[in-house]
Structures are given as structure tokens and as C-alpha cells.
């Protein structure tokens, strides 16, 4: 009777990385017909002994991703004593990092999972920013971590996306004299809302360039000084009513403004 080929995967985290590597290797041998048994969140010697007891009974390999030095050393010792082939999937590359980049590892399990969680939180924030961009759905205002409001062409959308890439759920609300802002804007806590203002000259130049890009006449009302002054005056009244902090974005890059937004709101939340 042919013994079943088994690979025991041991990890002090989930073990997905080790299992993925084992599967990738196994596909090179008869279509990958090998049984994989995963032991996740191994954090003491008893867990290792359980796997050792099973592995020594059959035709087995132990593949592991242990970053806690004491667990790795114990597994290496016990595998050697029992004549079990144990393969360390992380140390060769970690040692290369230490040698080439002169850095020391954290030796903390679960960091990859943490990175994955940050990634998915970022994706959720980006989807949120797209859904609640430009006041499309006022329901997002109450769910947002940050609410940005201001007149057209004050970089509300680029700021929303930039902050979303840092994991913040951002909704932005345009202020237009002919369209009353949603009631939800007046219900946002001061610590979650920021108003954007800009100099009339700067806004005039931005809007003229925008009209040119759209193939429209630069003399359109959208870019006229009278219209711009009207909008800025209206926006100022709304922001005062909301009671939110205000940032002048006239000569600031998106990255700089985003940093200021986070600083201002941090101070508001610490009050």
C-alpha cells in the first residue's frame, strides 16, 4: 500500500503564505496530488509536538513559516531528532534581507494579515469616495470620516481620493448658490468637516483653463469674476453656519492640503 504524501504546514499566523508555496511546488509533481494539513496560529511547543507526532508516522514533509525564534528553533530540533524533513520557507529570504539591506526583522507573526487588512480598508475607502463624490448621495455625509465642502475647482475630488488612499472615508459636497446644500451637511460634527476656500484670482485662472480643456469659451459665466465672488461669498456663509474649520487652498498642492486637513481635524478632535 502506497503511503499518502502529506505536507504539514505550520505557521504562527494564518499559514496562507506557506500553503500557497506548497501548492505551487506540488503542482510540479504529478499535478499536485499531495495532502496539505495546516496548523495555524501555533504559539507554543505543544502545538509543534502535535504535528511532529503525526508527521513521523507517515510519508511527510513539514513546511513552516515561523517568525518567533524560539518556536523555529524548537521545531528544527524536534524534526531533526525524529528524522522528519522540515523546510523553513522564510529564513533564507529573511537572512538575505538582513545581509543585503542591513535590517533586522520584527519577529512578529501576523504582520502580513495586518497589511492585507490595511489594503482592503483602503479599497473600501476609495469605493466610498467615488460613491459619495460631488454630493451625489447625501447619505454618505453622516458615514464619512471626513467631509469636504467648497465651491467648484477647489480640488475636493482629488483630495477625497488622496485621503481615501490613506484609508479615510471621504464625502465631498459642492457649494453652489442655486442649489441648497443637503441638510446632512449641517448635522456633521465640526471635528469631521473641513471647508475649502481659494482666492478669486486663482479660481478664475483654474476655471478658464478648465473651460479651455472642455473646448468652451473662456468668457463663460462659470469663470467670470462676478460669478466667482458670488460663489465664494455664498460658500463662506454656509461654512460659518456649519461651523467647520476652513483651509485656503490657493497655492497648495493636493498633498499639502491633505496634510493640513488631517492636522486641523486632529486638533479639533483633541479638544
GROMACS .gro file of C-alpha atoms in nm, residues 118-269:
model
  152
  118UNK     CA    1  -0.500   4.783   0.556
  119UNK     CA    2  -0.524   4.710   0.184
  120UNK     CA    3  -0.891   4.617   0.198
  121UNK     CA    4  -0.968   4.916   0.421
  122UNK     CA    5  -0.804   5.137   0.159
  123UNK     CA    6  -1.009   4.979  -0.121
  124UNK     CA    7  -1.328   5.033   0.079
  125UNK     CA    8  -1.234   5.397   0.136
  126UNK     CA    9  -1.168   5.454  -0.235
  127UNK     CA   10  -1.503   5.299  -0.327
  128UNK     CA   11  -1.668   5.520  -0.065
  129UNK     CA   12  -1.504   5.836  -0.205
  130UNK     CA   13  -1.622   5.751  -0.558
  131UNK     CA   14  -1.977   5.676  -0.444
  132UNK     CA   15  -2.014   5.993  -0.240
  133UNK     CA   16  -1.820   6.228  -0.465
  134UNK     CA   17  -1.960   6.569  -0.555
  135UNK     CA   18  -2.264   6.538  -0.329
  136UNK     CA   19  -2.417   6.253  -0.531
  137UNK     CA   20  -2.569   6.086  -0.228
  138UNK     CA   21  -2.604   6.296   0.090
  139UNK     CA   22  -2.644   5.980   0.298
  140UNK     CA   23  -2.266   5.936   0.279
  141UNK     CA   24  -2.209   6.260   0.469
  142UNK     CA   25  -2.305   6.104   0.802
  143UNK     CA   26  -2.100   5.791   0.736
  144UNK     CA   27  -1.781   5.970   0.629
  145UNK     CA   28  -1.467   6.006   0.838
  146UNK     CA   29  -1.405   6.339   0.667
  147UNK     CA   30  -1.647   6.572   0.485
  148UNK     CA   31  -1.500   6.828   0.247
  149UNK     CA   32  -1.704   7.120   0.118
  150UNK     CA   33  -1.631   7.416  -0.109
  151UNK     CA   34  -1.702   7.572  -0.447
  152UNK     CA   35  -1.620   7.408  -0.777
  153UNK     CA   36  -1.249   7.362  -0.865
  154UNK     CA   37  -1.112   7.371  -0.510
  155UNK     CA   38  -0.972   7.017  -0.553
  156UNK     CA   39  -1.244   6.844  -0.350
  157UNK     CA   40  -1.237   6.526  -0.559
  158UNK     CA   41  -0.856   6.491  -0.581
  159UNK     CA   42  -0.837   6.549  -0.206
  160UNK     CA   43  -1.105   6.290  -0.142
  161UNK     CA   44  -0.918   6.030  -0.346
  162UNK     CA   45  -0.582   6.117  -0.191
  163UNK     CA   46  -0.722   6.080   0.161
  164UNK     CA   47  -0.906   5.762   0.059
  165UNK     CA   48  -0.572   5.608  -0.037
  166UNK     CA   49  -0.473   5.667   0.324
  167UNK     CA   50  -0.777   5.476   0.444
  168UNK     CA   51  -1.016   5.764   0.520
  169UNK     CA   52  -1.376   5.751   0.401
  170UNK     CA   53  -1.435   6.093   0.248
  171UNK     CA   54  -1.750   6.258   0.114
  172UNK     CA   55  -1.737   6.593  -0.058
  173UNK     CA   56  -2.016   6.846  -0.104
  174UNK     CA   57  -2.011   7.121  -0.370
  175UNK     CA   58  -2.145   7.463  -0.274
  176UNK     CA   59  -2.348   7.633  -0.548
  177UNK     CA   60  -2.571   7.936  -0.478
  178UNK     CA   61  -2.861   7.793  -0.681
  179UNK     CA   62  -2.857   7.457  -0.502
  180UNK     CA   63  -2.911   7.446  -0.124
  181UNK     CA   64  -2.666   7.207   0.046
  182UNK     CA   65  -2.815   6.889   0.191
  183UNK     CA   66  -2.946   6.906   0.547
  184UNK     CA   67  -2.691   6.640   0.642
  185UNK     CA   68  -2.410   6.892   0.599
  186UNK     CA   69  -2.542   7.095   0.892
  187UNK     CA   70  -2.551   6.784   1.109
  188UNK     CA   71  -2.184   6.692   1.061
  189UNK     CA   72  -1.972   6.732   1.377
  190UNK     CA   73  -1.719   7.013   1.346
  191UNK     CA   74  -1.441   6.760   1.404
  192UNK     CA   75  -1.533   6.573   1.083
  193UNK     CA   76  -1.583   6.861   0.838
  194UNK     CA   77  -1.349   7.096   0.655
  195UNK     CA   78  -1.426   7.389   0.426
  196UNK     CA   79  -1.206   7.490   0.133
  197UNK     CA   80  -1.163   7.847   0.011
  198UNK     CA   81  -0.949   7.993  -0.264
  199UNK     CA   82  -0.852   8.339  -0.389
  200UNK     CA   83  -1.075   8.478  -0.669
  201UNK     CA   84  -0.775   8.532  -0.899
  202UNK     CA   85  -0.654   8.175  -0.857
  203UNK     CA   86  -1.001   8.030  -0.907
  204UNK     CA   87  -1.054   8.246  -1.215
  205UNK     CA   88  -0.735   8.110  -1.374
  206UNK     CA   89  -0.824   7.749  -1.288
  207UNK     CA   90  -1.173   7.781  -1.431
  208UNK     CA   91  -1.053   7.945  -1.751
  209UNK     CA   92  -0.814   7.654  -1.807
  210UNK     CA   93  -1.094   7.411  -1.733
  211UNK     CA   94  -1.318   7.573  -1.993
  212UNK     CA   95  -1.038   7.560  -2.249
  213UNK     CA   96  -0.989   7.191  -2.179
  214UNK     CA   97  -1.359   7.137  -2.243
  215UNK     CA   98  -1.346   7.342  -2.564
  216UNK     CA   99  -1.572   7.614  -2.424
  217UNK     CA  100  -1.540   7.991  -2.435
  218UNK     CA  101  -1.330   8.131  -2.152
  219UNK     CA  102  -1.580   8.418  -2.119
  220UNK     CA  103  -1.848   8.185  -1.984
  221UNK     CA  104  -2.022   8.294  -1.663
  222UNK     CA  105  -1.856   7.999  -1.482
  223UNK     CA  106  -1.519   8.178  -1.495
  224UNK     CA  107  -1.635   8.539  -1.456
  225UNK     CA  108  -1.518   8.736  -1.154
  226UNK     CA  109  -1.872   8.835  -1.065
  227UNK     CA  110  -1.981   8.472  -1.054
  228UNK     CA  111  -1.672   8.363  -0.861
  229UNK     CA  112  -1.718   8.633  -0.597
  230UNK     CA  113  -2.083   8.539  -0.562
  231UNK     CA  114  -1.996   8.172  -0.510
  232UNK     CA  115  -1.718   8.241  -0.261
  233UNK     CA  116  -1.941   8.473  -0.058
  234UNK     CA  117  -2.216   8.211  -0.056
  235UNK     CA  118  -1.971   7.936   0.042
  236UNK     CA  119  -1.838   8.147   0.329
  237UNK     CA  120  -2.189   8.188   0.470
  238UNK     CA  121  -2.254   7.815   0.451
  239UNK     CA  122  -1.923   7.729   0.617
  240UNK     CA  123  -1.992   7.972   0.900
  241UNK     CA  124  -2.331   7.813   0.953
  242UNK     CA  125  -2.177   7.465   0.951
  243UNK     CA  126  -1.906   7.588   1.188
  244UNK     CA  127  -1.630   7.391   1.021
  245UNK     CA  128  -1.260   7.483   1.005
  246UNK     CA  129  -1.156   7.644   0.677
  247UNK     CA  130  -0.838   7.599   0.472
  248UNK     CA  131  -0.720   7.829   0.191
  249UNK     CA  132  -0.603   7.609  -0.098
  250UNK     CA  133  -0.493   7.893  -0.327
  251UNK     CA  134  -0.129   7.796  -0.365
  252UNK     CA  135  -0.122   7.449  -0.220
  253UNK     CA  136  -0.067   7.109  -0.378
  254UNK     CA  137  -0.317   6.833  -0.303
  255UNK     CA  138  -0.066   6.653  -0.079
  256UNK     CA  139  -0.004   6.969   0.125
  257UNK     CA  140  -0.373   7.043   0.166
  258UNK     CA  141  -0.444   6.682   0.268
  259UNK     CA  142  -0.179   6.708   0.538
  260UNK     CA  143  -0.333   7.031   0.665
  261UNK     CA  144  -0.679   6.875   0.670
  262UNK     CA  145  -0.557   6.588   0.885
  263UNK     CA  146  -0.370   6.826   1.116
  264UNK     CA  147  -0.668   7.059   1.157
  265UNK     CA  148  -0.917   6.780   1.220
  266UNK     CA  149  -0.677   6.612   1.463
  267UNK     CA  150  -0.669   6.933   1.667
  268UNK     CA  151  -1.049   6.959   1.653
  269UNK     CA  152  -1.087   6.603   1.778
   0.00000   0.00000   0.00000
